[in-house]
């Protein structure tokens, strides 16, 4: 058997040395509330590069100050953020990892002082603040912020961009009728609700030539919300716009009961991959090398995106190679131990 997990993967012109990807996970570790990367971020991401992860996606990084999930999030809303992000990229590149960054806006789920924004004046839940409904002018400003974030990501040296349109944050809020009850060109029909994400993709692609991924929540798990069928259609449109891969997650727009089990989101990845004919990444309680290999061998996804498992074990790739009987090159400094 040819082990697919350790085969290179071509993402546009970028070659990943294997199909192991680190999911973007908020670290809430900005110390001065200024969005700037710290020594922790450099250590955190470089460790996974040493551990031989093929692609590392830096956590949700806010394109606007009011788009942070918390005051301790990374930012990319001004040029002062570029140097710290570049240092993360530079360090990780030394160990053969490709580097991605997730451009994000928290929308109504932002927990920062001052105004928060959403497509409609509907709170996330009863304990959350009601967002201001965004004017068309504010929507255009935010789309421009995503574009400028892409410019800065390019200047920082990232290989891959991911647009965050999942987990109940701003772009997901526009997509779902549960959170978007607008009556203008950004609300109502499926096409209108897709419009903001469409315009973000178009503006980002006007300044970014590299691989572009979009993370989606493929179901809202709630009656009246988005379904996998909606996301197949969105994926078709994204492919037409030149998106290279869909990172398939689910949920988090509203409080919902979710039956969570190993690989519970893989079937969503598989359906989008097959029906929209676009590469996908599978994520969600994928922990074992055999589980990852089964997903790839059965063409249920093209890459394996690991989150908490890489928090527990930065050297997961080494153990996976041993279990799947594949030889990988150890970092020079670790050859005696590996």
Short mmCIF file of C-alpha atoms in Angstrom, two decimals:
data_model
loop_
_atom_site.label_atom_id
_atom_site.label_comp_id
_atom_site.label_asym_id
_atom_site.label_seq_id
_atom_site.Cartn_x
_atom_site.Cartn_y
_atom_site.Cartn_z
CA UNK A 1 0.00 0.00 0.00
CA UNK A 2 1.21 3.49 -0.83
CA UNK A 3 0.69 5.59 2.27
CA UNK A 4 -1.11 8.78 1.19
CA UNK A 5 -0.66 10.69 4.46
CA UNK A 6 3.02 11.16 3.71
CA UNK A 7 2.70 11.78 -0.01
CA UNK A 8 3.33 15.39 -1.08
CA UNK A 9 0.26 17.44 -1.89
CA UNK A 10 0.19 20.17 -4.52
CA UNK A 11 -1.88 23.19 -3.53
CA UNK A 12 -1.68 25.41 -6.58
CA UNK A 13 2.06 26.17 -6.92
CA UNK A 14 2.84 25.26 -3.28
CA UNK A 15 3.99 21.72 -2.52
CA UNK A 16 3.23 20.39 0.96
CA UNK A 17 5.70 17.69 1.98
CA UNK A 18 2.86 15.63 3.48
CA UNK A 19 -0.90 15.92 4.00
CA UNK A 20 -0.79 16.72 7.71
CA UNK A 21 -2.15 20.19 8.41
CA UNK A 22 -2.38 22.09 11.68
CA UNK A 23 -5.79 23.70 12.11
CA UNK A 24 -6.03 27.36 13.06
CA UNK A 25 -6.67 27.46 16.81
CA UNK A 26 -6.93 30.64 18.84
CA UNK A 27 -4.20 30.88 21.47
CA UNK A 28 -5.45 34.07 23.18
CA UNK A 29 -1.81 34.93 23.86
CA UNK A 30 -1.35 38.53 22.69
CA UNK A 31 -0.04 40.22 25.83
CA UNK A 32 -0.54 43.92 25.08
CA UNK A 33 -3.98 43.67 23.47
CA UNK A 34 -2.42 45.15 20.32
CA UNK A 35 -2.71 42.16 17.99
CA UNK A 36 1.05 41.65 17.80
CA UNK A 37 2.65 38.19 17.83
CA UNK A 38 4.65 37.26 20.91
CA UNK A 39 7.50 34.86 21.70
CA UNK A 40 4.85 32.29 22.61
CA UNK A 41 3.45 32.31 19.07
CA UNK A 42 6.91 31.81 17.58
CA UNK A 43 7.63 28.88 19.91
CA UNK A 44 4.17 27.36 19.44
CA UNK A 45 4.16 27.30 15.66
CA UNK A 46 7.85 26.52 15.18
CA UNK A 47 7.49 23.46 17.44
CA UNK A 48 4.90 21.98 15.07
CA UNK A 49 7.21 22.70 12.14
CA UNK A 50 9.99 20.82 13.91
CA UNK A 51 7.42 18.06 14.42
CA UNK A 52 7.12 17.78 10.62
CA UNK A 53 3.62 19.12 10.04
CA UNK A 54 3.28 19.83 6.32
CA UNK A 55 1.13 22.98 6.53
CA UNK A 56 0.61 25.10 9.63
CA UNK A 57 -2.32 27.53 9.58
CA UNK A 58 -1.89 30.38 12.04
CA UNK A 59 -4.93 31.03 14.21
CA UNK A 60 -7.85 33.34 13.35
CA UNK A 61 -6.15 36.68 12.73
CA UNK A 62 -8.40 39.72 12.82
CA UNK A 63 -8.64 41.98 9.77
CA UNK A 64 -10.21 44.72 11.92
CA UNK A 65 -9.62 45.63 15.55
CA UNK A 66 -13.34 45.20 16.27
CA UNK A 67 -13.22 41.86 14.46
CA UNK A 68 -11.25 40.13 17.18
CA UNK A 69 -12.88 37.31 19.11
CA UNK A 70 -11.04 38.59 22.19
CA UNK A 71 -8.56 41.34 23.02
CA UNK A 72 -5.84 38.69 23.13
CA UNK A 73 -6.17 37.64 19.47
CA UNK A 74 -3.61 38.13 16.73
CA UNK A 75 -4.26 40.95 14.30
CA UNK A 76 -3.42 41.87 10.75
CA UNK A 77 -5.33 45.16 10.57
CA UNK A 78 -2.24 47.37 10.32
CA UNK A 79 1.33 47.22 9.09
CA UNK A 80 2.73 47.00 12.64
CA UNK A 81 1.61 43.34 12.69
CA UNK A 82 3.70 42.27 9.70
CA UNK A 83 7.10 41.94 11.41
CA UNK A 84 5.91 39.54 14.13
CA UNK A 85 4.02 37.38 11.67
CA UNK A 86 7.05 37.32 9.36
CA UNK A 87 9.18 36.02 12.22
CA UNK A 88 6.76 33.11 12.77
CA UNK A 89 6.90 32.27 9.05
CA UNK A 90 10.67 32.58 8.88
CA UNK A 91 11.22 30.27 11.83
CA UNK A 92 8.78 27.59 10.64
CA UNK A 93 10.14 27.61 7.09
CA UNK A 94 13.53 26.51 8.43
CA UNK A 95 12.03 23.09 9.22
CA UNK A 96 10.24 22.53 5.92
CA UNK A 97 6.71 23.51 6.89
CA UNK A 98 4.55 25.65 4.64
CA UNK A 99 2.75 28.44 6.46
CA UNK A 100 -0.84 29.58 6.16
CA UNK A 101 -2.84 32.22 7.99
CA UNK A 102 -6.58 32.44 8.61
CA UNK A 103 -8.04 35.88 7.93
CA UNK A 104 -10.99 36.39 10.23
CA UNK A 105 -13.66 38.72 11.55
CA UNK A 106 -15.63 37.67 14.63
CA UNK A 107 -18.79 39.61 13.77
CA UNK A 108 -21.44 39.36 16.48
CA UNK A 109 -19.30 36.90 18.49
CA UNK A 110 -16.61 39.52 19.14
CA UNK A 111 -15.94 40.01 22.85
CA UNK A 112 -14.10 43.32 22.71
CA UNK A 113 -14.98 46.75 24.09
CA UNK A 114 -16.95 49.05 21.82
CA UNK A 115 -19.36 48.33 19.01
CA UNK A 116 -19.70 44.88 17.50
CA UNK A 117 -21.18 44.18 14.08
CA UNK A 118 -23.29 41.62 12.27
CA UNK A 119 -25.50 41.27 9.21
CA UNK A 120 -28.58 41.83 11.41
CA UNK A 121 -29.18 43.07 14.95
CA UNK A 122 -29.51 39.53 16.33
CA UNK A 123 -27.40 38.38 19.28
CA UNK A 124 -25.58 35.04 19.31
CA UNK A 125 -27.50 33.99 22.44
CA UNK A 126 -29.36 35.51 25.36
CA UNK A 127 -26.14 36.31 27.23
CA UNK A 128 -24.45 38.03 24.27
CA UNK A 129 -24.55 41.65 23.12
CA UNK A 130 -26.77 42.62 20.21
CA UNK A 131 -24.58 43.64 17.26
CA UNK A 132 -25.10 46.73 15.14
CA UNK A 133 -26.57 45.85 11.76
CA UNK A 134 -23.86 46.65 9.23
CA UNK A 135 -24.56 49.37 6.70
CA UNK A 136 -23.57 48.69 3.09
CA UNK A 137 -20.73 51.18 3.60
CA UNK A 138 -19.52 49.21 6.64
CA UNK A 139 -19.72 45.95 4.65
CA UNK A 140 -17.54 47.50 1.93
CA UNK A 141 -15.04 48.72 4.54
CA UNK A 142 -14.81 45.21 6.01
CA UNK A 143 -14.32 43.62 2.57
CA UNK A 144 -11.47 46.09 2.01
CA UNK A 145 -10.03 45.07 5.40
CA UNK A 146 -9.90 41.44 4.24
CA UNK A 147 -8.13 42.59 1.08
CA UNK A 148 -5.55 44.60 3.03
CA UNK A 149 -5.07 41.63 5.38
CA UNK A 150 -4.18 39.55 2.33
CA UNK A 151 -1.67 42.19 1.23
CA UNK A 152 -0.01 42.06 4.67
CA UNK A 153 -0.06 38.25 4.72
CA UNK A 154 1.83 38.30 1.43
CA UNK A 155 4.35 40.78 2.86
CA UNK A 156 4.81 38.53 5.91
CA UNK A 157 5.75 35.63 3.61
CA UNK A 158 2.82 33.25 4.08
CA UNK A 159 2.41 30.47 1.52
CA UNK A 160 -1.35 29.88 1.89
CA UNK A 161 -4.36 32.01 2.85
CA UNK A 162 -7.54 30.78 4.49
CA UNK A 163 -10.70 32.90 4.74
CA UNK A 164 -12.71 32.12 7.87
CA UNK A 165 -16.37 31.66 6.90
CA UNK A 166 -17.23 29.19 9.68
CA UNK A 167 -18.02 28.81 13.38
CA UNK A 168 -20.56 31.60 13.63
CA UNK A 169 -18.20 34.44 12.80
CA UNK A 170 -19.00 37.30 10.45
CA UNK A 171 -18.90 35.65 7.01
CA UNK A 172 -20.80 32.60 8.31
CA UNK A 173 -23.35 35.00 9.83
CA UNK A 174 -23.97 36.48 6.39
CA UNK A 175 -24.37 33.02 4.84
CA UNK A 176 -26.98 31.71 7.28
CA UNK A 177 -30.64 32.79 7.33
CA UNK A 178 -30.63 32.28 11.10
CA UNK A 179 -28.35 35.29 11.57
CA UNK A 180 -28.94 37.20 8.32
CA UNK A 181 -32.42 38.69 8.03
CA UNK A 182 -31.48 41.60 5.79
CA UNK A 183 -33.77 42.73 2.97
CA UNK A 184 -31.10 44.36 0.76
CA UNK A 185 -28.66 42.80 -1.72
CA UNK A 186 -26.80 41.05 1.14
CA UNK A 187 -29.80 39.17 2.50
CA UNK A 188 -32.72 36.99 1.54
CA UNK A 189 -31.85 34.59 -1.27
CA UNK A 190 -29.00 32.09 -1.16
CA UNK A 191 -27.16 34.15 -3.78
CA UNK A 192 -27.56 37.35 -1.77
CA UNK A 193 -26.41 35.74 1.46
CA UNK A 194 -23.31 34.46 -0.39
CA UNK A 195 -22.58 37.95 -1.74
CA UNK A 196 -20.30 39.19 1.05
CA UNK A 197 -18.13 36.06 0.99
CA UNK A 198 -18.07 36.27 -2.81
CA UNK A 199 -16.85 39.86 -2.68
CA UNK A 200 -14.25 39.03 -0.02
CA UNK A 201 -12.90 36.19 -2.20
CA UNK A 202 -12.79 38.44 -5.27
CA UNK A 203 -10.98 41.26 -3.48
CA UNK A 204 -8.51 38.91 -1.78
CA UNK A 205 -7.73 37.24 -5.10
CA UNK A 206 -7.05 40.64 -6.67
CA UNK A 207 -3.95 40.94 -4.46
CA UNK A 208 -3.14 37.30 -3.62
CA UNK A 209 -1.90 34.85 -6.26
CA UNK A 210 -1.14 31.90 -3.98
CA UNK A 211 -3.35 29.03 -2.75
CA UNK A 212 -6.64 30.15 -1.23
CA UNK A 213 -8.68 28.04 1.18
CA UNK A 214 -12.03 28.80 2.81
CA UNK A 215 -13.16 27.28 6.10
CA UNK A 216 -16.89 26.59 6.28
CA UNK A 217 -19.37 25.23 8.78
CA UNK A 218 -21.17 22.79 6.51
CA UNK A 219 -24.29 22.56 8.68
CA UNK A 220 -25.85 24.73 11.38
CA UNK A 221 -27.46 21.67 13.06
CA UNK A 222 -30.62 23.76 13.49
CA UNK A 223 -33.92 23.87 11.63
CA UNK A 224 -33.97 26.81 9.25
CA UNK A 225 -30.21 27.04 9.18
CA UNK A 226 -27.62 26.09 6.60
CA UNK A 227 -27.43 22.49 5.41
CA UNK A 228 -24.81 20.46 3.58
CA UNK A 229 -26.79 21.06 0.38
CA UNK A 230 -26.36 24.82 0.81
CA UNK A 231 -22.64 24.34 1.24
CA UNK A 232 -22.32 22.16 -1.84
CA UNK A 233 -23.76 25.09 -3.81
CA UNK A 234 -21.49 27.58 -2.04
CA UNK A 235 -18.52 25.33 -2.83
CA UNK A 236 -19.49 25.25 -6.52
CA UNK A 237 -19.50 29.05 -6.54
CA UNK A 238 -16.20 29.19 -4.63
CA UNK A 239 -14.58 26.86 -7.13
CA UNK A 240 -15.79 29.10 -9.95
CA UNK A 241 -14.15 32.04 -8.15
CA UNK A 242 -10.82 30.21 -7.94
CA UNK A 243 -10.83 28.90 -4.36
CA UNK A 244 -8.43 25.94 -4.23
CA UNK A 245 -9.68 23.93 -1.23
CA UNK A 246 -12.59 23.91 1.24
CA UNK A 247 -11.72 23.31 4.90
CA UNK A 248 -14.88 21.55 6.11
CA UNK A 249 -15.95 22.09 9.70
CA UNK A 250 -19.47 22.54 11.13
CA UNK A 251 -21.65 24.29 13.68
CA UNK A 252 -21.14 27.18 16.13
CA UNK A 253 -23.52 29.71 14.56
CA UNK A 254 -26.14 29.11 17.26
CA UNK A 255 -26.37 26.92 20.32
CA UNK A 256 -27.14 23.42 19.03
CA UNK A 257 -27.00 19.80 20.13
CA UNK A 258 -24.24 18.12 18.08
CA UNK A 259 -23.57 14.40 18.13
CA UNK A 260 -19.79 14.43 18.33
CA UNK A 261 -17.81 11.26 17.60
CA UNK A 262 -14.50 10.39 15.89
CA UNK A 263 -14.53 11.78 12.38
CA UNK A 264 -18.03 13.23 12.75
CA UNK A 265 -17.42 15.91 10.10
CA UNK A 266 -15.71 13.70 7.52
CA UNK A 267 -18.93 12.82 5.70
CA UNK A 268 -19.50 16.55 5.14
CA UNK A 269 -16.06 16.88 3.56
CA UNK A 270 -16.73 13.85 1.40
CA UNK A 271 -20.05 15.17 0.10
CA UNK A 272 -18.64 18.60 -0.78
CA UNK A 273 -15.62 17.00 -2.45
CA UNK A 274 -17.78 14.69 -4.57
CA UNK A 275 -20.71 16.93 -5.43
CA UNK A 276 -18.87 20.24 -5.91
CA UNK A 277 -15.79 18.55 -7.41
CA UNK A 278 -13.38 20.58 -5.29
CA UNK A 279 -10.54 19.47 -2.98
CA UNK A 280 -11.39 19.41 0.72
CA UNK A 281 -9.75 19.12 4.10
CA UNK A 282 -11.28 16.93 6.81
CA UNK A 283 -11.18 18.09 10.43
CA UNK A 284 -12.82 17.11 13.71
CA UNK A 285 -11.80 14.41 16.21
CA UNK A 286 -9.28 12.87 13.83
CA UNK A 287 -6.66 11.46 16.16
CA UNK A 288 -5.11 8.26 14.83
CA UNK A 289 -2.85 7.71 11.81
CA UNK A 290 -4.98 4.80 10.57
CA UNK A 291 -8.10 6.97 10.76
CA UNK A 292 -6.34 9.70 8.77
CA UNK A 293 -5.10 7.22 6.18
CA UNK A 294 -8.57 5.70 5.72
CA UNK A 295 -10.01 9.14 4.97
CA UNK A 296 -7.38 9.80 2.30
CA UNK A 297 -7.45 6.32 0.76
CA UNK A 298 -11.23 6.48 0.38
CA UNK A 299 -11.01 9.96 -1.20
CA UNK A 300 -13.12 11.49 1.53
CA UNK A 301 -10.70 14.45 1.73
CA UNK A 302 -7.40 15.57 0.25
CA UNK A 303 -5.66 16.75 3.42
CA UNK A 304 -6.03 15.91 7.12
CA UNK A 305 -6.45 18.89 9.43
CA UNK A 306 -5.57 18.23 13.07
CA UNK A 307 -6.43 20.55 15.92
CA UNK A 308 -6.33 19.44 19.54
CA UNK A 309 -4.31 16.34 18.72
CA UNK A 310 -1.41 18.64 17.72
CA UNK A 311 -1.82 20.56 20.97
CA UNK A 312 -1.37 17.30 22.85
CA UNK A 313 1.44 16.02 20.65
CA UNK A 314 3.48 18.37 18.45
CA UNK A 315 5.35 15.31 17.11
CA UNK A 316 2.23 13.45 15.97
CA UNK A 317 3.72 13.11 12.47
CA UNK A 318 6.67 11.12 13.78
CA UNK A 319 4.41 8.64 15.56
CA UNK A 320 2.18 8.41 12.50
CA UNK A 321 5.16 7.59 10.30
CA UNK A 322 6.21 4.83 12.70
CA UNK A 323 2.69 3.36 12.83
CA UNK A 324 2.24 3.48 9.05
CA UNK A 325 5.80 2.20 8.48
CA UNK A 326 7.00 5.21 6.54
CA UNK A 327 10.47 6.69 6.88
CA UNK A 328 10.54 10.47 7.26
CA UNK A 329 13.56 12.68 7.63
CA UNK A 330 14.14 13.78 11.19
CA UNK A 331 15.25 17.33 11.98
CA UNK A 332 19.06 17.20 12.08
CA UNK A 333 19.08 18.11 15.74
CA UNK A 334 16.75 15.22 16.65
CA UNK A 335 18.18 12.41 14.54
CA UNK A 336 19.66 10.57 17.53
CA UNK A 337 16.24 10.37 19.18
CA UNK A 338 14.07 9.73 16.15
#
